[in-house]
XYZ file of C-alpha atoms in Angstrom:
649
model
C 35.962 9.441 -47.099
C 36.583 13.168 -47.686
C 37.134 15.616 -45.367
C 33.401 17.217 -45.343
C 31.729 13.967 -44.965
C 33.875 13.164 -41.232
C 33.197 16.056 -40.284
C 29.852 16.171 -41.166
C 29.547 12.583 -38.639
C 31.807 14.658 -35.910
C 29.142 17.032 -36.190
C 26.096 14.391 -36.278
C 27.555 12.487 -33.630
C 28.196 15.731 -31.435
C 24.748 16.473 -31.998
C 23.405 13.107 -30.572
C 25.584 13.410 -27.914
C 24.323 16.639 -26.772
C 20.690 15.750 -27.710
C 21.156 12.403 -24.980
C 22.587 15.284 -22.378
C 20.043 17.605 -22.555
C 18.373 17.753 -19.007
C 14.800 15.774 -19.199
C 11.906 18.386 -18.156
C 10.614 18.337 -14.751
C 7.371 17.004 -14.313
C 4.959 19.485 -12.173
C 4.080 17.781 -9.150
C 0.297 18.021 -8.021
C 0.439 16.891 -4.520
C 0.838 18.030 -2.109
C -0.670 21.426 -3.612
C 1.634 24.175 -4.652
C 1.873 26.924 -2.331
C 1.854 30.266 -3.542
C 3.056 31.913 -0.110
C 7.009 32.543 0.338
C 8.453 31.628 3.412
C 10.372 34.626 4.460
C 14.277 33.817 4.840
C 14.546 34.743 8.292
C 11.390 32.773 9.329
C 12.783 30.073 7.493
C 16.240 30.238 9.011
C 14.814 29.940 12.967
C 12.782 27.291 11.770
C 15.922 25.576 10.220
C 18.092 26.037 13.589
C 15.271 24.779 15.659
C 15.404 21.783 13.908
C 19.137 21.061 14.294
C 18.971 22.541 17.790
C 15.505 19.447 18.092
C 17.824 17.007 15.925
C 20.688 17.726 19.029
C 18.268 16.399 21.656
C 17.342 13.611 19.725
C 20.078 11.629 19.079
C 19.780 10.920 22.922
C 16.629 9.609 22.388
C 17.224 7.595 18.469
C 16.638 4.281 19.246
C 14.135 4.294 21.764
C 10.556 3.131 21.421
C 8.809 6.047 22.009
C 11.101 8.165 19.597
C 8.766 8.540 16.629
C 6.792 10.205 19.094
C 9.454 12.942 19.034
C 10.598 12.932 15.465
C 6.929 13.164 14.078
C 7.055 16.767 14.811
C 10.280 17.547 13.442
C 9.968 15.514 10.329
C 6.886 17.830 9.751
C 8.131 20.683 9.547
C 11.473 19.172 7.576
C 9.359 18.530 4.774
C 7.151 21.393 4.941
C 10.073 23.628 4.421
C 11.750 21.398 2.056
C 8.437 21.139 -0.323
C 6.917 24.455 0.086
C 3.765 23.317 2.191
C 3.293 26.588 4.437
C 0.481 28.327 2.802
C -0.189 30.929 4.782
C 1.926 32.996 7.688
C -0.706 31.304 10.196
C 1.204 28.295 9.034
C 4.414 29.688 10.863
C 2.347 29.199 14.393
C 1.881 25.394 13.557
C 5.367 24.569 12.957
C 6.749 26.638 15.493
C 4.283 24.235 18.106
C 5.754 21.057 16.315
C 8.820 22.107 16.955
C 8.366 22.851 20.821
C 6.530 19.534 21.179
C 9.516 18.018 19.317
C 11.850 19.381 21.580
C 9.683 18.776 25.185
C 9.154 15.560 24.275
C 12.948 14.779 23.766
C 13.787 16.205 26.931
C 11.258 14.468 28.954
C 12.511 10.760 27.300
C 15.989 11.622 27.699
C 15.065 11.472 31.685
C 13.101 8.380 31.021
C 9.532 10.505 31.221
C 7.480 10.097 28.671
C 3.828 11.972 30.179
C 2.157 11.740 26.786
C 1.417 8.153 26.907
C -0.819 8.534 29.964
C -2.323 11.785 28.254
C -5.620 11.439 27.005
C -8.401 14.078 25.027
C -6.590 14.538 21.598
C -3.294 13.133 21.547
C -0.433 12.787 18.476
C 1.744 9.907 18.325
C 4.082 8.278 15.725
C 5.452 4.920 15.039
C 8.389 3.904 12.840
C 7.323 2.390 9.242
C 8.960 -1.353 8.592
C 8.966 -0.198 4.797
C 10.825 3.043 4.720
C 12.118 3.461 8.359
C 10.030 6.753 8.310
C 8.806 8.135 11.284
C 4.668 8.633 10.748
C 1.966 10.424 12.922
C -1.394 9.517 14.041
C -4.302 11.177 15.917
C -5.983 9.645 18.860
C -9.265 11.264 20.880
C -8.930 9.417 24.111
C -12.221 10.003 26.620
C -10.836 11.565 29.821
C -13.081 8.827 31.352
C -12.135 5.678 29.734
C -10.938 2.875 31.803
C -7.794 2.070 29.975
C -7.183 -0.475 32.379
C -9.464 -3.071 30.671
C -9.435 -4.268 27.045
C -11.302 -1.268 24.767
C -13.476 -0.935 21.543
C -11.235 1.344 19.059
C -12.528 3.236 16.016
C -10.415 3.605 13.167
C -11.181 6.821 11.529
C -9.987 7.812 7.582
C -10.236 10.942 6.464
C -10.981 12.964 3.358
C -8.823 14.170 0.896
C -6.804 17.004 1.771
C -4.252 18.438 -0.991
C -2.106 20.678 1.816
C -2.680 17.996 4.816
C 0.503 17.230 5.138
C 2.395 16.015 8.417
C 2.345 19.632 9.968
C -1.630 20.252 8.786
C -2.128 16.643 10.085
C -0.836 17.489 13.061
C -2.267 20.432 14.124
C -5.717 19.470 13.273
C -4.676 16.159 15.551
C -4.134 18.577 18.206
C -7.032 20.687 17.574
C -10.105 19.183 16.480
C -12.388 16.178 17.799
C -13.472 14.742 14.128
C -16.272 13.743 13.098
C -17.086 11.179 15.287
C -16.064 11.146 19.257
C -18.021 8.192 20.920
C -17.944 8.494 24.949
C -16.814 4.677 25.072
C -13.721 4.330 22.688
C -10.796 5.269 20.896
C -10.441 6.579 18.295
C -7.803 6.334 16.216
C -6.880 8.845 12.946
C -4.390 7.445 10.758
C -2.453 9.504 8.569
C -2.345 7.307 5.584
C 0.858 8.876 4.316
C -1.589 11.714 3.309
C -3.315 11.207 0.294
C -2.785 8.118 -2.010
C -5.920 6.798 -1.318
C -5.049 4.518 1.919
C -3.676 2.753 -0.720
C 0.097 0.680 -1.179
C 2.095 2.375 1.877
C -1.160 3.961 3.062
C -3.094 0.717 3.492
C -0.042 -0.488 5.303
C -0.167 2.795 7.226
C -3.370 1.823 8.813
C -2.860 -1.690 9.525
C 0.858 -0.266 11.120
C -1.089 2.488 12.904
C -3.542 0.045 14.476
C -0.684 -2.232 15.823
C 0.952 0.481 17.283
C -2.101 1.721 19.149
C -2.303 -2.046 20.543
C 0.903 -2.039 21.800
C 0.407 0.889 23.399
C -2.996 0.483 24.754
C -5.547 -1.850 25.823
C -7.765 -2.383 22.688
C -10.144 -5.201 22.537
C -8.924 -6.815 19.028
C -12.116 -8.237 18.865
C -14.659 -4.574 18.816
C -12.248 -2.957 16.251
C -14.662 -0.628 14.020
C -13.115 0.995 10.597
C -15.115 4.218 9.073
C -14.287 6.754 6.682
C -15.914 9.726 4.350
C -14.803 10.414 0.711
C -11.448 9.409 0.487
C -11.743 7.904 3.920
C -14.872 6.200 2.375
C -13.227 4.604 -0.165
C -10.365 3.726 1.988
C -12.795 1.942 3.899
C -14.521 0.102 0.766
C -11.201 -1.369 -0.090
C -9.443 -2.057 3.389
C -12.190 -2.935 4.518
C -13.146 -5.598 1.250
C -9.150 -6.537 1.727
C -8.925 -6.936 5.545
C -12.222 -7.614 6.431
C -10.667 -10.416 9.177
C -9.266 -7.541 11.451
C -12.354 -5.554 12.195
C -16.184 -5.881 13.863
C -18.026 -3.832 11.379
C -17.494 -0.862 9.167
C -19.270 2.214 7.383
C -17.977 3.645 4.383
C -19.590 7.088 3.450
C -19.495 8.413 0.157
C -16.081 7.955 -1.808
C -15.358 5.565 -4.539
C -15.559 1.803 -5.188
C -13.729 1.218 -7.929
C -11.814 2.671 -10.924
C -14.210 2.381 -14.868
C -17.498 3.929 -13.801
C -16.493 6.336 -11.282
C -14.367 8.006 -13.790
C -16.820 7.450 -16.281
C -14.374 6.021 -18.942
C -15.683 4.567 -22.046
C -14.835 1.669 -23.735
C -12.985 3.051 -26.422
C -10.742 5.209 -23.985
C -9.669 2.315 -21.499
C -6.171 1.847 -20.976
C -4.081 -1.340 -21.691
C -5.402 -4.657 -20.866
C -2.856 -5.432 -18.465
C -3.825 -1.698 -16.924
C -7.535 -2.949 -16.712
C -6.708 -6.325 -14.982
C -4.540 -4.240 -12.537
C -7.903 -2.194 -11.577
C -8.757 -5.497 -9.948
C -6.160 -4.549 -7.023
C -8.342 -2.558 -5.635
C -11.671 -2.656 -7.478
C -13.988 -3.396 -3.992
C -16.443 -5.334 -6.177
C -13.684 -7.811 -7.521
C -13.663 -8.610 -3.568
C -17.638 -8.562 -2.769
C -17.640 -11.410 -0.807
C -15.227 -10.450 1.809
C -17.696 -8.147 3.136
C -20.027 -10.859 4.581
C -17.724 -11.677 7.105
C -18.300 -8.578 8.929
C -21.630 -6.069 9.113
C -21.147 -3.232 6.741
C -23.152 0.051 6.999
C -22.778 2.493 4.023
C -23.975 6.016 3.869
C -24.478 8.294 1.546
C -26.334 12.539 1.486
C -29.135 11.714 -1.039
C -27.788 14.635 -3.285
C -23.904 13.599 -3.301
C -22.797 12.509 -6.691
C -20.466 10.165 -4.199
C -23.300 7.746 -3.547
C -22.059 6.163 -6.856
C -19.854 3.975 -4.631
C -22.735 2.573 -2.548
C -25.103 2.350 -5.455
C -21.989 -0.207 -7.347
C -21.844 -2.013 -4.466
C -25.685 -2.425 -4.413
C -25.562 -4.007 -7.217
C -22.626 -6.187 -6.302
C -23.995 -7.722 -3.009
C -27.422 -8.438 -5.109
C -24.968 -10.162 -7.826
C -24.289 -12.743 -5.191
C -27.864 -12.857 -3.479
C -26.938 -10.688 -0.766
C -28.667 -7.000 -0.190
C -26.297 -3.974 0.861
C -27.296 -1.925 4.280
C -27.111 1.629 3.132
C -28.551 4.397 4.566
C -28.650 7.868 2.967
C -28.800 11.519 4.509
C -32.361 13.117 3.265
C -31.624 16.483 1.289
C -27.777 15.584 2.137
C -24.951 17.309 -0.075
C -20.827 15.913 0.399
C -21.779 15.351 4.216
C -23.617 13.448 6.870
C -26.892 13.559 8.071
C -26.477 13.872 12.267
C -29.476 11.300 12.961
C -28.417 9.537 10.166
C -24.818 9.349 11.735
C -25.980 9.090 15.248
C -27.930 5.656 13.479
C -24.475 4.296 11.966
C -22.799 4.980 15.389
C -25.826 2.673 16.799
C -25.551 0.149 14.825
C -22.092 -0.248 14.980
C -22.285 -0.572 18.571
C -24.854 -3.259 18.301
C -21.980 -5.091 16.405
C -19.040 -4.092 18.113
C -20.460 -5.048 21.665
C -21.520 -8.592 19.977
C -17.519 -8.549 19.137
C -16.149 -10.585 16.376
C -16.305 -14.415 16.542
C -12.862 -15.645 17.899
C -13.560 -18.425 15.133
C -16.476 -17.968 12.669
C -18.081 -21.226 11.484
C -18.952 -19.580 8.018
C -16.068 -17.843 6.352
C -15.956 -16.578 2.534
C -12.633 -15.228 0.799
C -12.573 -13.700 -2.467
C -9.478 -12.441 -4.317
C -7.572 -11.859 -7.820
C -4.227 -11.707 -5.845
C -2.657 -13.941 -3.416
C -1.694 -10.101 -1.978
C -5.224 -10.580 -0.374
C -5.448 -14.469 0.479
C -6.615 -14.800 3.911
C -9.773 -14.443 5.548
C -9.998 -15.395 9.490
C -8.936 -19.978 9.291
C -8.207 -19.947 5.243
C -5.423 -18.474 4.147
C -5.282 -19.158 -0.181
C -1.464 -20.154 -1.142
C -1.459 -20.790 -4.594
C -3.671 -19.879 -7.722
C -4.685 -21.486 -10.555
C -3.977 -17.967 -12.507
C -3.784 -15.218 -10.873
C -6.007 -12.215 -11.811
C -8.994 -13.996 -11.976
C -11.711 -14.455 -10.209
C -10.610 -17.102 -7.141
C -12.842 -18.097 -4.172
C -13.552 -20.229 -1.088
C -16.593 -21.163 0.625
C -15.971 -22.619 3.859
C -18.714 -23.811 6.525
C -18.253 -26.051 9.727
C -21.646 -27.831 9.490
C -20.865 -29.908 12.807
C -17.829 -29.849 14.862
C -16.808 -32.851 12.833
C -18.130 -31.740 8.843
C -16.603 -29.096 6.856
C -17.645 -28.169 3.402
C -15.891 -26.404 0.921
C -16.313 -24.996 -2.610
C -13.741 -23.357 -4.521
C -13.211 -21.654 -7.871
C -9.523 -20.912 -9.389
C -7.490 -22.089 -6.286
C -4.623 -24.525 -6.554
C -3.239 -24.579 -2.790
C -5.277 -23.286 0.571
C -4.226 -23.746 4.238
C -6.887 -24.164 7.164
C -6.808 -23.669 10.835
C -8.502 -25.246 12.998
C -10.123 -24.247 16.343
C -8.360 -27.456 17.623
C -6.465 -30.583 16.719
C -9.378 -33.239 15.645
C -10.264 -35.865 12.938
C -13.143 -34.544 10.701
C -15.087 -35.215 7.471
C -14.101 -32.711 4.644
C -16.272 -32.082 1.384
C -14.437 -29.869 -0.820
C -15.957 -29.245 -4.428
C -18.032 -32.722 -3.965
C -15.025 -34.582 -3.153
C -15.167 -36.453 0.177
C -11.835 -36.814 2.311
C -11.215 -37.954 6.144
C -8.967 -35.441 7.631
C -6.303 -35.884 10.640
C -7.062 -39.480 10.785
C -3.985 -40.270 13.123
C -2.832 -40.801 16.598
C -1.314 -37.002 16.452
C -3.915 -35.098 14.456
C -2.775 -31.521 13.415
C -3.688 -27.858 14.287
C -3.747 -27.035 10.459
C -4.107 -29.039 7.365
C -2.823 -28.183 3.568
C -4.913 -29.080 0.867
C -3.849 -28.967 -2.757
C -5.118 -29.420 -6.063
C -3.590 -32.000 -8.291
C -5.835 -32.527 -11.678
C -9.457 -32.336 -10.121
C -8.696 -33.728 -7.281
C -7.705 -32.362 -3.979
C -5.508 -34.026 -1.367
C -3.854 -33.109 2.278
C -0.321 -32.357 1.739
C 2.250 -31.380 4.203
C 4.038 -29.363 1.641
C 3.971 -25.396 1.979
C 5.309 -24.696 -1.199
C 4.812 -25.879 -4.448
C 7.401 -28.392 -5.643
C 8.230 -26.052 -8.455
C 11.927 -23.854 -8.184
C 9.523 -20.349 -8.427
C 6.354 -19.889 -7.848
C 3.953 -16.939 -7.057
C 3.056 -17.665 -3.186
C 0.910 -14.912 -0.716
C 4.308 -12.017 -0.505
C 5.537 -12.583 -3.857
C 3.306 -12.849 -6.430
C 3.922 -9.323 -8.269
C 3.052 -6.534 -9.690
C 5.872 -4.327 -9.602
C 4.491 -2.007 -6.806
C 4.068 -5.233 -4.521
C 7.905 -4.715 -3.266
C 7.011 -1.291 -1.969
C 4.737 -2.382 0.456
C 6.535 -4.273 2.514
C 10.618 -3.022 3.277
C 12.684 -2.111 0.567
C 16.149 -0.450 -0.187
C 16.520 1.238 -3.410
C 20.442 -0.171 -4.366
C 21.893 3.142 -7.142
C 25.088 1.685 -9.834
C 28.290 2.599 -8.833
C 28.779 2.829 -12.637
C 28.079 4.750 -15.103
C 26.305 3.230 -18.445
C 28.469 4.034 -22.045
C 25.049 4.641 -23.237
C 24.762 8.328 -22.703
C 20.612 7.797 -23.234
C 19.988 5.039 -20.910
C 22.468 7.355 -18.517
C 20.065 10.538 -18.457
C 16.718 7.933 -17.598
C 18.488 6.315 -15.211
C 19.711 9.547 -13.123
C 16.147 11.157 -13.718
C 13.784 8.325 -12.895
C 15.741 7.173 -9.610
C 15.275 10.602 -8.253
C 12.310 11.022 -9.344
C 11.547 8.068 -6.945
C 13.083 9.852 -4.044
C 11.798 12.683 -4.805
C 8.118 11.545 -5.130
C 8.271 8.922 -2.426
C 9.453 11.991 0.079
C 6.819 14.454 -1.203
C 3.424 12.526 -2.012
C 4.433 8.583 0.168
C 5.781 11.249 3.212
C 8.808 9.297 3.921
C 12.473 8.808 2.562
C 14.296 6.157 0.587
C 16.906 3.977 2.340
C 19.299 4.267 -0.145
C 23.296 2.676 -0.612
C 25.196 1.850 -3.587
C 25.230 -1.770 -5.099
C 28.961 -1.956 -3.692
C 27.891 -1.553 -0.661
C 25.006 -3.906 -0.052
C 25.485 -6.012 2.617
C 24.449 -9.575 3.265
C 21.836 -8.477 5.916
C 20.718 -6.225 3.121
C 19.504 -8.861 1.122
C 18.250 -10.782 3.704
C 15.955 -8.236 4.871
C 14.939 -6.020 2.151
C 12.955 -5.731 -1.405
C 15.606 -4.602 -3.582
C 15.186 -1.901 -6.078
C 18.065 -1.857 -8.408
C 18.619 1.199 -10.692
C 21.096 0.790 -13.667
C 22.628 -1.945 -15.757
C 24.292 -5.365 -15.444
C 27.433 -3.523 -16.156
C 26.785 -1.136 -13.929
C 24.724 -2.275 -10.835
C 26.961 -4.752 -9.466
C 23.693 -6.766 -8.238
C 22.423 -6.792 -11.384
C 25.277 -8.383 -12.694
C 25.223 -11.099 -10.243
C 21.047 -12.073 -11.097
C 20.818 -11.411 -14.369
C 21.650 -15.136 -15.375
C 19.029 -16.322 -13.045
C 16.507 -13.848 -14.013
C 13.923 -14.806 -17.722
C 15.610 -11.725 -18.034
C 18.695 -11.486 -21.100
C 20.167 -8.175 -21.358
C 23.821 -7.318 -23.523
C 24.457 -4.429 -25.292
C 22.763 -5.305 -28.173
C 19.426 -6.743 -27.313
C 16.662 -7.098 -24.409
C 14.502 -9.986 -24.385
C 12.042 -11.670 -22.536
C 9.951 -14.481 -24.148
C 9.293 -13.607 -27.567
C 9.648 -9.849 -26.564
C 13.234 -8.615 -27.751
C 14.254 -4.295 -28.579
C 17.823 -3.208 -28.726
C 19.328 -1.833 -25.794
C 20.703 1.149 -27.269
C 16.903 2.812 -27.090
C 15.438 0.625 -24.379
C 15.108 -0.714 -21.014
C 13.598 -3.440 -18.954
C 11.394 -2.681 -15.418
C 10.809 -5.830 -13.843
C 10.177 -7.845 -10.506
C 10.858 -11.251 -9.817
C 11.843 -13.609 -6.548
C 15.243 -12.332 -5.668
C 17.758 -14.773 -7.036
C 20.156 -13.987 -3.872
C 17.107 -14.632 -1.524
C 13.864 -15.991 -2.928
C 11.885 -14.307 -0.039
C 12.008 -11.249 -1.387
C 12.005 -9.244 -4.206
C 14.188 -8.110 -6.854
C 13.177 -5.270 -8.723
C 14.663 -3.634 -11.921
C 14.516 0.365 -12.597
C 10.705 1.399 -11.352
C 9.514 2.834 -8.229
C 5.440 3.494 -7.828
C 4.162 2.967 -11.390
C 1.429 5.496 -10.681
C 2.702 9.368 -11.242
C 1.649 12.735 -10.933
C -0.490 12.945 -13.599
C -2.796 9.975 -11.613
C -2.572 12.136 -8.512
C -5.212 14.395 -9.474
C -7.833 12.088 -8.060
C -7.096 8.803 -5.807
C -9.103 6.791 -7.776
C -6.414 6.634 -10.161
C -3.601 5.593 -7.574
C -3.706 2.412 -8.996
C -0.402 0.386 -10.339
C -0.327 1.107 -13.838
C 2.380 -1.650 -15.067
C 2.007 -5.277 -14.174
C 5.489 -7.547 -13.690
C 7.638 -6.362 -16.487
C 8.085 -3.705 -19.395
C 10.330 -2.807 -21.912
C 10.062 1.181 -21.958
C 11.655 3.292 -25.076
C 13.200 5.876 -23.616
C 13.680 7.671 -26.436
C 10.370 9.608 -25.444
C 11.025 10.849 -22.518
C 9.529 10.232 -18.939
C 6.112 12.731 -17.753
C 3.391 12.526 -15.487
C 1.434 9.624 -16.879
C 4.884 7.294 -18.052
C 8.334 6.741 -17.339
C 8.272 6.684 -21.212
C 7.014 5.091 -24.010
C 5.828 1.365 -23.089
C 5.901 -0.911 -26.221
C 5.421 -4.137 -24.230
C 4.651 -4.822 -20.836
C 2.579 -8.251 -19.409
C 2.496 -10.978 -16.275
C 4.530 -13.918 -15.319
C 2.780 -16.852 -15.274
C 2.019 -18.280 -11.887
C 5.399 -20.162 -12.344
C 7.444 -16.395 -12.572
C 7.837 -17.168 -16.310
C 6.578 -15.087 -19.533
């Protein structure tokens, strides 16, 4: 070889060297909404020491109860420095009142006094999220009247879509304004939904945490719990409502969205993947119709508002199954309520919340695509046949002593009873005597062997893996519940795979700080603990070579990964230009969740409207990263798919 041609490959090589260093491009974030005011620098400074001087007073206070009551405040203005969400000088005035509050409210639980608790009008709290350990607000409107001394109704309220309502804006309009609905006889409670995902992933889980911390801290009749919501809030309360229909007495969506094809008007020819499409059926309300007629549900819609698309799908989705839809709609109405149309809802949901909700309903009906969503009231679903498709149960008591049952797509389904007792069961024609012993049980197991179904006392399946109600996938599944993202101590040779790897796991934290409103517990594979894996989803970034918890699962994982090739299945790339996302049943606890390189698989370029919050990968993909991440992909996917409902390909 001549002297020109090596150093024509020094220069080559050089080239792809720098080519794999060159920094990826940002990718424009669209919520919250760019501000185009500047903070001055001395405004921003005080702000800055107020916080430390707040932070000071509340280490006193870390670890107590009530201390996300404090650290809501600060944490709001944190964040609104740190991602540019004052928009306006009037914007100074709110965070210099969070930071007050912060700061009274530390001093008064430092002396054991916490006069908040007892307040009532409008009143802010927090509570500390299981999933992140983030401290998150919520609005209450408390009537000065209300005798908290006995059990009360409570009204869950979700709100629209607000680009700049972040914690501060949250806050202060908490503190400021009544809402749009203040009954005389309740509470009502305004959850924050970590802002504006759609009261989806951690902002379902934000409403459901929101509502157990109001019960713990006030006497709320769990059986008169009413959930409502307009536009966003509206279709926050299509699909919690569709999902968690067990937890509340009746509920009114108003205008918002139902589901993800027809609302954003997509045609055939531009759908997305197949696996993206089956993944709509997370959230898709009418993938979940039946749910809704275990509670009364009141829709509204103005007659002009292009939003009464959502009540017009689900129309046609109760008359699918033989049902008709209550829906009322504002005369002349634009994006807005009708006040006697309103003051109508607010009757009729008092009608239903002063009948209260059946401490156990004879007639229940569950309908799901994911074991994510498998219980409904005394039958709780604990194994599919497959999972994304259509998958119900049918249960009626007919006598104290004669249940029926009909399924479709169910392999395993638990029942509880309203008491230990013998009784006739007819499920899908068969016949079976049930609790036929001197010791008859409080719940019974049925599974599906064949065609036939028989009482088992097994919980889980005999199988080594299978997908059970916690850990049954997709990928964004282990954010939901606690997690800790675990970063290599290495460093991969691959100068490529290096530069995705650093960008995409801060790109996590950056994203889950600015649009999920918390932050990232975070360590280094080295130092994971046992107690780590015993409590927490893991989210490994990195290598087998380089994440040393990686290296440990990787033989237990469908997973093969060397330096030369990826493969899963029949899917195989080489590693040099690839990598593998994945989540599977933690190999080093099988109660959680192991995942591989991906945060939220939904990015910025989905944020522009929350109907498109949706997961957009389903249990594994190989990604070639040699285009490089943006706002719609953490690269290029050239093969992504399920695991079967035995967590293989």
């Amino acid at each position: 070889m001549n002297r020109a041609t090596v150093c024509l490959l020094l220069v080559c090589l050089f080239a792809a060297d720098a080519a794999a260093q060159d920094a990826i491009k940002p990718i424009a974030r669209r919520l919250p909404a760019k501000s185009d005011y500047t903070l001055p620098e001395p405004t921003k400074k005080n702000l800055e020491a107020r916080i430390a001087e707040v932070e000071k007073f509340s280490t006193q206070v870390d670890g107590d109860p009530l201390f996300a009551d404090v650290d809501v405040y600060r944490k709001a203005v944190e964040f609104a420095i740190k991602h540019g969400e004052f928009y306006g000088e009037g914007d100074v005035k709110k965070a210099q009142a969070c930071l007050t509050m912060a700061r009274n409210r530390a001093e008064s639980l430092a002396k054991k006094n916490a006069p908040w608790t007892e307040q009532t009008g409008l009143v802010v709290r927090g509570y500390t999220s299981s999933i992140d350990g983030s401290s998150q607000p919520y609005g209450l409107v408390i009537p000065q009247d209300l005798d908290l001394t006995k059990p009360q109704p409570l009204y869950v309220w979700l709100h629209g879509r607000g680009d700049k309502a972040t914690d501060m804006h949250f806050i202060h309009e908490r503190s400021t304004k009544v809402g749009q609905i203040s009954p005389d006889d309740a509470i009502v409670l305004h959850p924050f939904g970590r802002q504006c995902i759609g009261f989806k992933s951690a902002g379902e889980v934000d409403v459901l945490d929101a509502i157990a911390a109001v019960k713990k801290q006030y006497n709320i009749d769990d059986d008169r719990i009413v959930l409502m919501g307009f536009s966003m809030g509206g279709a926050g309360c299509w699909h919690i409502g569709a999902h968690y229909a067990e937890n509340f007495v009746a509920m009114s969506p108003g205008a918002g969205f139902a589901e993800t094809a027809r609302y954003q008007k997509l045609k055939k020819e531009d759908y997305p993947p197949a696996y993206e499409q089956t993944l709509w059926n997370l959230y898709d309300v009418p993938s979940y119709t039946t749910n809704l007629f275990n509670l009364p549900v009141v829709a509204y819609s103005g007659e002009n508002d292009k939003q009464i698309q959502a009540a017009r799908v689900m129309e046609e989705a109760f008359e699918k199954e033989g049902q008709t839809l209550t829906h009322l709609i504002g005369p002349k109405m634009g994006h807005k309520y009708a006040p006697e149309t309103l003051a109508q809802i607010m009757a009729m949901l008092k009608a239903a919340r002063e009948e209260g909700r059946p401490e156990y309903p004879k007639n229940v009906t569950i309908q799901t695509r994911t074991l994510r969503y498998g219980k409904m009231h005394w039958v709780e679903l604990l194994e599919l046949t497959r999972h994304w498709e259509d998958s119900r149960v049918g249960a009626l008591w007919k006598s104290d002593d004669q249940l029926l049952v009909v399924t479709r797509n169910v392999a395993k389904m638990k029942i509880d009873l309203d008491q230990a007792k013998k009784f006739n069961l007819e499920i899908d024609g068969q016949k079976l005597t049930v609790n036929d012993s001197d010791k008859p049980a409080k719940s019974i197991i049925l599974a599906k062997l064949g065609n036939q179904w028989e009482v088992t006392d097994q919980v889980k399946s005999a199988d080594k893996l299978h997908k059970i109600p916690g850990l049954q996938g997709p990928i964004d599944d282990a954010l939901m519940t606690p997690f800790l993202v675990v970063l290599p101590s290495g460093k991969a040779e691959n100068a490529k795979l290096q530069r995705w790897i650093d960008f995409e796991s801060k790109h996590l934290a950056d994203r889950w700080q600015a649009l999920f409103r918390g932050k990232l517990r975070t360590k280094l594979d080295k130092d994971v603990t046992d107690e780590d894996i015993q409590q927490y989803n893991l989210i490994c970034w990195g290598t087998p070579e380089t994440n040393s918890i990686l290296k440990k699962t990787i033989g237990q994982l469908p997973l093969n990964w060397d330096e030369k090739e990826i493969s899963l299945g029949s899917h195989k790339v080489d590693s040099a230009n690839h990598v593998p996302l994945m989540i599977y049943p933690n190999p080093l606890n099988a109660k959680k969740y192991l995942v591989i390189n991906s945060g939220p698989t939904f990015r910025e370029d989905h944020d522009r409207t929350n109907s498109l919050q949706n997961p957009k990968l389903p249990d594994w993909a190989f990604i070639d990263i040699r285009q490089d991440p943006n706002g719609s992909t953490p690269g290029k996917v050239v093969a992504a798919d399920f695991f079967d409902e035995a967590w293989q390909p």
